[in-house]
CSV table of C-alpha atoms in Angstrom, one decimal:
chain,number,residue,atom,x,y,z
I,2,MET,CA,0.0,0.0,0.0
I,3,PHE,CA,1.1,3.6,-0.6
I,4,PHE,CA,-0.4,7.0,-0.2
I,5,VAL,CA,-0.2,9.3,-3.2
I,6,LEU,CA,-1.6,12.7,-4.2
I,7,PHE,CA,-1.5,14.0,-7.7
I,8,PHE,CA,-2.7,17.3,-9.3
I,9,SER,CA,-4.9,17.3,-12.3
I,10,ALA,CA,-3.7,20.0,-14.7
I,11,GLU,CA,-3.7,20.2,-18.5
I,12,MET,CA,-0.3,18.6,-18.9
I,13,SER,CA,-0.1,16.6,-15.7
I,14,SER,CA,-3.3,14.6,-15.3
I,15,GLN,CA,-1.3,11.4,-15.6
I,16,VAL,CA,1.7,12.3,-13.5
I,17,ARG,CA,2.0,10.4,-10.3
I,18,LEU,CA,4.6,10.8,-7.5
I,19,MET,CA,4.8,7.7,-5.3
I,20,LEU,CA,6.6,6.8,-2.1
I,21,LEU,CA,7.1,3.1,-1.7
I,22,PRO,CA,6.4,0.9,0.3
I,23,ASN,CA,4.4,3.6,2.1
I,24,ALA,CA,4.3,7.3,2.5
I,25,ARG,CA,4.0,6.8,6.3
I,26,CYS,CA,7.2,5.4,7.7
I,27,PHE,CA,9.6,5.7,10.6
I,28,PHE,CA,12.1,8.6,10.5
I,29,ASP,CA,15.0,6.2,10.0
I,30,ASP,CA,13.4,4.3,7.2
I,31,PRO,CA,14.3,4.8,3.5
I,32,VAL,CA,11.5,5.3,0.9
I,33,GLN,CA,11.6,4.6,-2.8
I,34,VAL,CA,10.7,7.8,-4.7
I,35,THR,CA,9.1,7.1,-8.1
I,36,VAL,CA,7.5,9.4,-10.8
I,37,THR,CA,5.3,8.0,-13.6
I,38,GLY,CA,3.2,9.6,-16.4
I,39,LEU,CA,5.9,12.0,-17.6
I,40,ARG,CA,6.7,12.5,-21.3
I,41,SER,CA,9.5,10.4,-22.7
I,42,LYS,CA,12.9,12.0,-21.7
I,43,GLN,CA,11.1,14.9,-20.0
I,44,LEU,CA,13.3,17.1,-17.8
I,45,VAL,CA,11.7,17.9,-14.4
I,46,THR,CA,12.7,19.3,-11.0
I,47,MET,CA,12.1,17.2,-7.9
I,48,LYS,CA,11.7,19.1,-4.6
I,49,ALA,CA,11.4,18.3,-0.9
I,50,ARG,CA,10.5,20.8,1.8
I,51,SER,CA,9.6,20.7,5.5
I,52,THR,CA,9.1,23.0,8.4
I,53,ASP,CA,10.3,22.3,11.9
I,54,ASP,CA,8.6,23.2,15.2
I,55,LYS,CA,10.3,26.6,15.3
I,56,GLY,CA,9.0,27.5,11.9
I,57,VAL,CA,12.3,27.1,10.0
I,58,MET,CA,11.8,25.9,6.4
I,59,PHE,CA,14.1,23.2,5.0
I,60,SER,CA,14.2,22.5,1.3
I,61,SER,CA,16.1,20.8,-1.5
I,62,SER,CA,15.8,20.3,-5.2
I,63,ALA,CA,17.3,18.2,-8.0
I,64,THR,CA,16.9,18.0,-11.8
I,65,TYR,CA,16.0,14.6,-13.3
I,66,ARG,CA,15.4,13.3,-16.8
I,67,ALA,CA,12.6,10.7,-17.3
I,68,ASP,CA,13.4,7.5,-19.2
I,69,GLY,CA,11.8,6.5,-22.5
I,70,SER,CA,8.7,5.4,-20.6
I,71,GLY,CA,8.2,8.7,-18.8
I,72,GLU,CA,9.4,7.4,-15.4
I,73,ILE,CA,11.9,8.4,-12.8
I,74,HIS,CA,13.2,6.2,-10.1
I,75,LEU,CA,15.5,7.9,-7.6
I,76,ASP,CA,17.1,4.6,-6.6
I,77,ARG,CA,18.2,4.1,-10.3
I,78,ASP,CA,18.3,7.5,-12.0
I,79,PRO,CA,20.9,10.2,-11.4
I,80,SER,CA,20.2,13.8,-10.4
I,81,LEU,CA,21.7,16.0,-13.1
I,82,SER,CA,22.0,19.2,-11.0
I,83,GLY,CA,20.7,20.8,-7.9
I,84,SER,CA,21.2,20.1,-4.2
I,85,TYR,CA,23.2,16.9,-5.2
I,86,VAL,CA,24.2,15.0,-8.3
I,87,GLY,CA,24.3,11.3,-9.1
I,88,VAL,CA,22.2,8.4,-7.9
I,89,GLU,CA,21.1,9.2,-4.3
I,90,PRO,CA,17.8,7.4,-3.4
I,91,MET,CA,17.4,9.6,-0.2
I,92,GLY,CA,19.2,12.7,-1.5
I,93,LEU,CA,16.2,14.9,-1.4
I,94,LEU,CA,16.0,14.4,2.4
I,95,TRP,CA,19.6,14.6,3.6
I,96,SER,CA,20.5,17.5,1.2
I,97,MET,CA,17.7,19.8,2.6
I,98,LYS,CA,19.0,23.1,3.9
I,99,ALA,CA,17.4,25.7,6.2
I,100,ASP,CA,16.2,28.9,4.7
I,101,THR,CA,18.3,30.8,7.2
I,102,LEU,CA,21.9,30.3,8.2
I,103,HIS,CA,23.1,28.1,11.1
I,104,LYS,CA,19.9,26.3,11.8
I,105,ARG,CA,19.4,22.7,12.8
I,106,LEU,CA,16.2,20.7,12.5
I,107,HIS,CA,14.4,21.3,15.7
I,108,GLU,CA,11.8,18.8,17.0
I,109,LYS,CA,10.9,18.6,20.6
I,110,ASN,CA,7.8,16.3,20.5
I,111,PRO,CA,8.5,12.7,19.2
I,112,LEU,CA,4.7,12.1,19.2
I,113,ILE,CA,4.3,14.3,16.2
I,114,PRO,CA,5.6,13.0,12.8
I,115,TYR,CA,8.2,14.8,10.8
I,116,VAL,CA,6.3,15.9,7.6
I,117,VAL,CA,8.1,16.3,4.3
I,118,LYS,CA,6.4,17.3,1.1
I,119,PHE,CA,7.9,15.8,-2.1
I,120,SER,CA,6.9,17.4,-5.4
I,121,VAL,CA,7.7,17.3,-9.1
I,122,HIS,CA,7.7,20.4,-11.3
I,123,GLU,CA,8.0,21.4,-14.9
I,124,GLU,CA,11.6,22.3,-15.5
I,125,GLU,CA,11.0,25.4,-17.6
I,126,GLU,CA,7.7,26.9,-16.2
I,127,GLY,CA,8.1,25.5,-12.7
I,128,SER,CA,4.4,24.5,-12.4
I,129,MET,CA,3.8,21.6,-10.0
I,130,LEU,CA,2.9,18.4,-11.6
I,131,ALA,CA,2.4,16.2,-8.5
I,132,GLU,CA,2.9,16.2,-4.8
I,133,VAL,CA,3.0,13.6,-2.0
I,134,ILE,CA,3.2,14.0,1.7
I,135,ASN,CA,5.7,11.9,3.6
I,136,GLU,CA,4.9,11.4,7.3
I,137,ARG,CA,8.1,10.2,9.1
I,138,PHE,CA,7.2,8.9,12.6
I,139,VAL,CA,9.6,8.9,15.5
I,140,ILE,CA,7.6,6.8,17.9
I,141,GLY,CA,6.2,3.4,17.0
I,142,ASP,CA,2.9,1.8,17.9
I,143,GLY,CA,2.9,0.6,21.5
I,144,VAL,CA,6.1,2.4,22.5
I,145,SER,CA,5.5,4.2,25.7
I,146,ARG,CA,7.0,7.6,26.6
I,147,ASP,CA,7.2,8.5,30.3
I,148,GLN,CA,8.7,11.4,32.1
I,149,VAL,CA,11.1,10.3,34.9
I,150,LYS,CA,11.6,12.5,37.9
I,151,LYS,CA,13.0,10.3,40.7
I,152,GLY,CA,15.7,11.4,43.0
I,153,ASN,CA,18.3,13.2,40.9
I,154,ILE,CA,17.0,11.6,37.7
I,155,HIS,CA,15.3,13.9,35.2
I,156,GLY,CA,14.8,12.1,31.9
I,157,VAL,CA,12.4,10.5,29.5
I,158,LEU,CA,11.9,6.7,29.4
I,159,PHE,CA,10.9,4.9,26.2
I,160,THR,CA,9.7,1.4,26.6
I,161,PRO,CA,8.8,-1.1,23.7
I,162,PRO,CA,5.5,-2.9,23.7
I,163,GLY,CA,5.3,-6.3,25.3
I,164,ARG,CA,6.5,-7.9,28.5
I,165,GLY,CA,10.2,-8.2,27.5
I,166,PRO,CA,12.7,-8.7,28.8
I,167,PHE,CA,14.5,-6.1,26.7
I,168,PRO,CA,18.1,-4.8,26.7
I,169,ALA,CA,18.5,-1.3,28.3
I,170,VAL,CA,20.4,1.8,27.1
I,171,LEU,CA,21.1,5.1,28.8
I,172,ASP,CA,21.1,7.9,26.1
I,173,LEU,CA,23.2,10.9,27.1
I,174,SER,CA,22.8,14.2,25.2
I,175,SER,CA,24.0,17.7,25.8
I,176,SER,CA,20.7,19.3,24.8
I,177,ARG,CA,17.2,18.0,24.8
I,178,SER,CA,16.6,15.6,21.9
I,179,GLU,CA,14.5,12.5,22.2
I,180,ARG,CA,14.6,11.3,18.5
I,181,ARG,CA,17.6,9.0,18.9
I,182,ALA,CA,16.3,7.4,22.1
I,183,CYS,CA,12.8,6.9,20.7
I,184,LEU,CA,13.9,5.4,17.4
I,185,LEU,CA,16.1,3.0,19.4
I,186,ALA,CA,13.1,2.0,21.5
I,187,ASN,CA,11.3,1.1,18.3
I,188,LYS,CA,14.0,-1.5,17.7
I,189,GLY,CA,13.3,-3.3,21.0
I,190,PHE,CA,15.4,-1.4,23.6
I,191,VAL,CA,14.3,0.2,26.9
I,192,VAL,CA,15.9,3.6,26.6
I,193,LEU,CA,16.3,6.3,29.2
I,194,SER,CA,17.1,9.7,27.7
I,195,ILE,CA,19.1,12.0,30.0
I,196,THR,CA,20.1,15.6,29.2
I,197,LEU,CA,23.4,16.5,30.8
I,198,TYR,CA,22.6,20.2,31.1
I,199,ASN,CA,19.3,20.6,32.9
I,200,ASP,CA,20.6,24.0,33.9
I,201,LYS,CA,22.5,26.5,31.7
I,202,PRO,CA,26.0,25.1,31.1
I,203,ALA,CA,27.5,28.3,32.4
I,204,ASN,CA,25.8,27.8,35.8
I,205,LEU,CA,27.3,24.3,36.3
I,206,LYS,CA,30.4,24.0,38.5
I,207,GLU,CA,30.9,20.2,38.3
I,208,ILE,CA,29.2,17.0,37.2
I,209,HIS,CA,28.3,14.3,39.7
I,210,LEU,CA,28.7,10.8,38.4
I,211,ASP,CA,26.5,9.6,41.3
I,212,TYR,CA,23.5,11.2,39.5
I,213,LEU,CA,24.1,9.2,36.4
I,214,GLU,CA,24.7,6.1,38.5
I,215,GLU,CA,21.1,6.6,39.8
I,216,ALA,CA,19.9,6.4,36.2
I,217,VAL,CA,21.9,3.2,35.6
I,218,ASP,CA,20.4,1.6,38.7
I,219,PHE,CA,16.9,2.8,37.7
I,220,LEU,CA,17.3,0.9,34.4
I,221,LYS,CA,18.8,-2.2,36.0
I,222,GLN,CA,15.7,-2.4,38.3
I,223,HIS,CA,13.1,-1.8,35.6
I,224,SER,CA,10.7,-4.8,35.3
I,225,LYS,CA,11.1,-5.0,31.5
I,226,VAL,CA,14.9,-4.9,31.5
I,227,GLY,CA,16.6,-8.3,31.0
I,228,SER,CA,20.2,-7.5,30.0
I,229,GLU,CA,22.8,-8.2,32.7
I,230,GLY,CA,24.4,-4.8,32.1
I,231,ILE,CA,23.4,-1.4,30.7
I,232,GLY,CA,24.5,0.2,27.4
I,233,VAL,CA,25.3,3.9,27.1
I,234,LEU,CA,24.8,5.9,23.9
I,235,SER,CA,26.7,9.2,23.7
I,236,ARG,CA,28.1,11.9,21.6
I,237,SER,CA,30.4,15.0,22.2
I,238,LYS,CA,30.5,15.9,25.9
I,239,GLY,CA,28.2,13.0,26.7
I,240,SER,CA,30.9,10.7,25.4
I,241,ASP,CA,33.5,11.5,28.0
I,242,ILE,CA,30.8,11.0,30.7
I,243,ALA,CA,30.0,7.6,29.1
I,244,LEU,CA,33.7,6.6,29.3
I,245,SER,CA,33.8,7.7,33.0
I,246,LEU,CA,30.6,5.6,33.7
I,247,ALA,CA,32.3,2.6,32.2
I,248,ALA,CA,35.5,3.2,34.2
I,249,PHE,CA,34.0,3.9,37.6
I,250,VAL,CA,30.4,2.6,37.8
I,251,PRO,CA,29.6,-1.1,37.9
I,252,GLY,CA,27.2,-2.6,35.5
I,253,ILE,CA,28.1,-0.7,32.3
I,254,LYS,CA,28.3,-3.4,29.6
I,255,ALA,CA,28.5,-1.5,26.3
I,256,VAL,CA,29.4,2.1,25.4
I,257,VAL,CA,28.9,3.8,22.1
I,258,TRP,CA,31.3,6.8,22.0
I,259,ILE,CA,30.6,9.2,19.1
I,260,ASN,CA,32.9,12.1,18.4
I,261,GLY,CA,33.9,12.7,22.0
I,262,CYS,CA,37.1,13.3,23.9
I,263,ASN,CA,39.5,10.9,25.7
I,264,ALA,CA,39.6,13.3,28.7
I,265,ASN,CA,37.1,14.8,31.1
I,266,VAL,CA,36.1,18.0,29.3
I,267,ALA,CA,35.3,21.5,30.8
I,268,LEU,CA,33.9,20.6,34.2
I,269,PRO,CA,35.3,18.7,37.3
I,270,LEU,CA,33.9,15.2,37.6
I,271,SER,CA,32.9,14.0,41.1
I,272,TYR,CA,31.9,10.6,42.5
I,273,LYS,CA,31.2,9.4,46.0
I,274,LYS,CA,31.7,12.9,47.4
I,275,ARG,CA,35.2,13.5,45.9
I,276,GLN,CA,36.6,14.8,42.7
I,277,ILE,CA,37.8,11.9,40.5
I,278,LEU,CA,38.9,13.8,37.4
I,279,PRO,CA,39.9,17.4,36.9
I,280,PRO,CA,38.7,19.2,33.8
I,281,LEU,CA,40.5,19.5,30.5
I,282,LEU,CA,40.2,23.3,29.9
I,283,LEU,CA,39.0,25.3,26.9
I,284,ASN,CA,40.5,28.4,25.5
I,285,LEU,CA,37.7,30.3,23.8
I,286,THR,CA,40.2,32.9,22.4
I,287,LYS,CA,41.2,30.1,20.0
I,288,LEU,CA,37.8,30.2,18.3
I,289,ILE,CA,38.3,31.0,14.6
I,290,PRO,CA,35.7,33.1,12.7
I,291,THR,CA,34.6,31.7,9.3
I,292,GLN,CA,33.2,33.5,6.3
I,293,SER,CA,29.7,32.3,7.1
I,294,GLY,CA,29.8,33.9,10.6
I,295,ALA,CA,30.0,30.5,12.4
I,296,LEU,CA,33.1,29.8,14.6
I,297,ASN,CA,35.6,27.1,14.1
I,298,GLY,CA,36.3,25.5,17.5
I,299,LYS,CA,38.5,22.6,16.6
I,300,TYR,CA,41.5,24.0,18.5
I,301,VAL,CA,39.8,25.3,21.6
I,302,LEU,CA,40.5,22.3,23.8
I,303,ASP,CA,43.9,22.0,25.5
I,304,ASN,CA,46.0,19.0,24.5
I,305,PRO,CA,44.9,16.1,26.7
I,306,LEU,CA,48.2,14.3,26.1
I,307,ALA,CA,50.3,17.2,27.4
I,308,GLU,CA,52.1,16.3,30.7
I,309,GLU,CA,50.2,18.9,32.7
I,310,ASN,CA,46.8,17.5,31.4
I,311,LYS,CA,47.3,13.7,31.9
I,312,ASP,CA,45.3,13.7,35.1
I,313,THR,CA,42.2,14.6,33.0
I,314,LEU,CA,42.5,11.4,30.8
I,315,ILE,CA,39.8,8.9,31.6
I,316,PRO,CA,41.2,5.5,32.8
I,317,ILE,CA,39.1,3.4,30.3
I,318,GLU,CA,41.4,0.4,30.9
I,319,ARG,CA,39.4,-0.1,34.2
I,320,ALA,CA,36.2,-0.7,32.3
I,321,LYS,CA,34.8,-4.2,32.2
I,322,GLY,CA,32.4,-3.6,29.3
I,323,HIS,CA,32.9,-3.1,25.6
I,324,PHE,CA,33.4,0.0,23.6
I,325,LEU,CA,32.4,1.1,20.1
I,326,PHE,CA,34.5,4.2,19.2
I,327,VAL,CA,33.2,6.3,16.3
I,328,ALA,CA,35.1,9.3,14.9
I,329,SER,CA,34.2,11.6,12.0
I,330,GLU,CA,37.3,12.7,10.1
I,331,ASP,CA,35.8,16.1,9.2
I,332,ASP,CA,34.7,16.9,12.8
I,333,ILE,CA,35.3,20.6,13.2
I,334,ASN,CA,34.2,20.7,16.8
I,335,TRP,CA,37.4,18.9,18.0
I,336,ASP,CA,39.8,16.3,16.8
I,337,SER,CA,37.7,13.2,17.5
I,338,LYS,CA,39.9,10.9,15.3
I,339,ALA,CA,43.0,11.8,17.3
I,340,TYR,CA,41.2,11.2,20.6
I,341,MET,CA,39.9,7.8,19.3
I,342,ASP,CA,43.3,6.7,18.1
I,343,ASP,CA,44.8,7.5,21.5
I,344,MET,CA,42.1,5.4,23.3
I,345,VAL,CA,42.7,2.5,21.0
I,346,GLU,CA,46.4,2.7,21.7
I,347,ARG,CA,45.8,3.0,25.4
I,348,LEU,CA,43.6,-0.1,25.6
I,349,ARG,CA,46.1,-2.1,23.5
I,350,ARG,CA,48.9,-1.0,25.8
I,351,HIS,CA,46.9,-2.5,28.7
I,352,GLY,CA,46.3,-5.7,26.8
I,353,LYS,CA,42.7,-5.0,26.2
I,354,GLU,CA,40.6,-6.2,23.3
I,355,ASN,CA,37.2,-5.0,24.5
I,356,PHE,CA,36.7,-2.5,21.7
I,357,GLU,CA,36.0,-1.8,18.1
I,358,SER,CA,36.5,1.4,16.2
I,359,VAL,CA,35.2,3.0,13.0
I,360,SER,CA,36.0,6.3,11.4
I,361,TYR,CA,34.1,8.1,8.6
I,362,PRO,CA,36.0,10.3,6.1
I,363,GLY,CA,33.9,13.4,5.1
I,364,ALA,CA,31.5,13.1,8.1
I,365,GLY,CA,31.0,15.9,10.6
I,366,HIS,CA,30.5,16.1,14.3
I,367,LEU,CA,26.7,15.8,14.5
I,368,LEU,CA,26.1,12.1,13.6
I,369,GLU,CA,22.4,11.4,14.0
I,370,PRO,CA,20.0,8.6,13.0
I,371,PRO,CA,19.7,8.8,9.2
I,372,TYR,CA,17.6,10.7,6.8
I,373,GLY,CA,17.4,14.1,8.5
I,374,PRO,CA,18.9,17.3,6.9
I,375,HIS,CA,22.6,17.5,7.4
I,376,CYS,CA,23.6,20.3,9.8
I,377,TYR,CA,26.9,22.0,9.0
I,378,SER,CA,26.7,24.8,11.5
I,379,CYS,CA,24.3,25.9,14.3
I,380,SER,CA,24.3,27.5,17.7
I,381,HIS,CA,26.5,25.8,20.4
I,382,ILE,CA,24.7,25.2,23.7
I,383,THR,CA,27.7,26.3,25.8
I,384,ILE,CA,28.7,29.5,24.1
I,385,SER,CA,25.3,30.5,22.5
I,386,LYS,CA,27.0,31.3,19.2
I,387,PRO,CA,26.9,29.4,15.9
I,388,VAL,CA,29.8,27.0,15.4
I,389,VAL,CA,30.9,24.8,12.5
I,390,TRP,CA,30.3,21.1,13.0
I,391,GLY,CA,31.7,20.0,9.7
I,392,GLY,CA,30.9,17.2,7.2
I,393,GLU,CA,30.3,17.0,3.5
I,394,ALA,CA,26.5,16.3,3.2
I,395,ARG,CA,26.7,13.1,1.0
I,396,ALA,CA,29.5,11.5,3.0
I,397,HIS,CA,27.9,12.5,6.3
I,398,ALA,CA,24.5,11.0,5.2
I,399,ALA,CA,26.2,7.7,4.2
I,400,ALA,CA,28.0,7.5,7.6
I,401,GLU,CA,24.7,8.0,9.5
I,402,VAL,CA,23.1,5.1,7.6
I,403,HIS,CA,26.0,2.8,8.3
I,404,LEU,CA,26.5,3.9,11.9
I,405,TRP,CA,22.8,3.5,12.9
I,406,LYS,CA,22.8,-0.2,11.9
I,407,LYS,CA,26.2,-0.7,13.6
I,408,ILE,CA,24.9,0.8,16.9
I,409,GLN,CA,22.0,-1.6,17.0
I,410,GLU,CA,24.2,-4.6,16.2
I,411,PHE,CA,26.7,-3.6,18.9
I,412,PHE,CA,24.1,-3.3,21.6
I,413,ARG,CA,22.3,-6.5,20.6
I,414,THR,CA,25.7,-8.3,20.7
I,415,HIS,CA,26.7,-7.1,24.1
I,416,LEU,CA,23.4,-6.5,25.9
I,417,SER,CA,21.7,-9.8,24.9
I,418,CYS,CA,19.1,-11.0,27.4
I,419,ASP,CA,19.6,-14.3,29.2
I,420,ALA,CA,17.6,-17.1,27.6
I,421,ALA,CA,16.6,-18.4,31.1
I,422,GLN,CA,15.2,-14.9,31.9
I,423,ILE,CA,13.1,-14.9,28.7
I,424,LYS,CA,11.7,-18.4,29.5
I,425,ALA,CA,10.9,-17.3,33.1
I,426,MET,CA,9.1,-14.2,31.7
I,427,LEU,CA,7.0,-16.4,29.4
């Protein structure tokens, strides 16, 4: 089944724009875009547009030539010009750009689908020949979303339908975003989404690992959780916190570290009423202005390997769980690849083999679940100014598709539920 709208005009009564297998899908699902009813070899413009919950418009366009039968298939036919060129089945989605500079797709409510309008237009006159509305859902049927305010825990819990048991993941993010956690819950994980900065970052004096240990214990005790240990999904500042959880807190079985640092960044880290790691400091005078007005912050962090900073390095060799290290090679926020390489070397020096690593040439800092618009620059939560995140859109989009599958495989491998538990639940 598919949902299709087409406009009846003098030259377009037979033109149909279709999304297969369905125009209603999950945010992280690909769709097959097909146009039929065109003239043989007709040149047309394909467009996509959407508006986020802050009213920012995102759009893309690409020129295609129909085949001899008057059809276009985006998984077969190349774009000749526009927002991208070549065969890119989902190019109209990942190449969308905001209508104003330094904006990132903003969606606070995962219960509301992300709506994209696809359309096909006459190349010369620009008149619309057909349009279809794509509803891209973040939350699946039966997945529950519950606010959690217990002790020091302030987060959102996503639980799959059914009795379980399910593997459990703690999702750490710097700013409020539930999309990644919710999409992971659709795949059969209990996911608790925690925002590191409930207060303004400038007001924070330190981070307490005890608060996050509470979140870990909450997941361990949940009635639907069956994995022996907890997984942690993280990016950027959240990634060094994830490393510290693995090193100091029992029960962390699997950590996904995405474009983070190998040291404790910016704020002292405390645990059990004492400081366990001093902060690796930042020098904001090293921010470099770019032509677009966004700032390049790649060289703001002090060198964690310098002798005077070695106390800030996180002792990941203490961890009993497994690591998936992920680095983008065009990360402009900081040098994630260098930090990853150092951690790999550190673990090898200690005789550890509890890790795997992957790097993505051409990808930028903000790796997300796939098929959203690529964000090259936007406001940074800690300095309230636009910064460059990096990434070439095509390479970045391909990295997101590959990584999203890898994350799920990694967690399923290391957070598998005990067969005896499953039998007992049944």
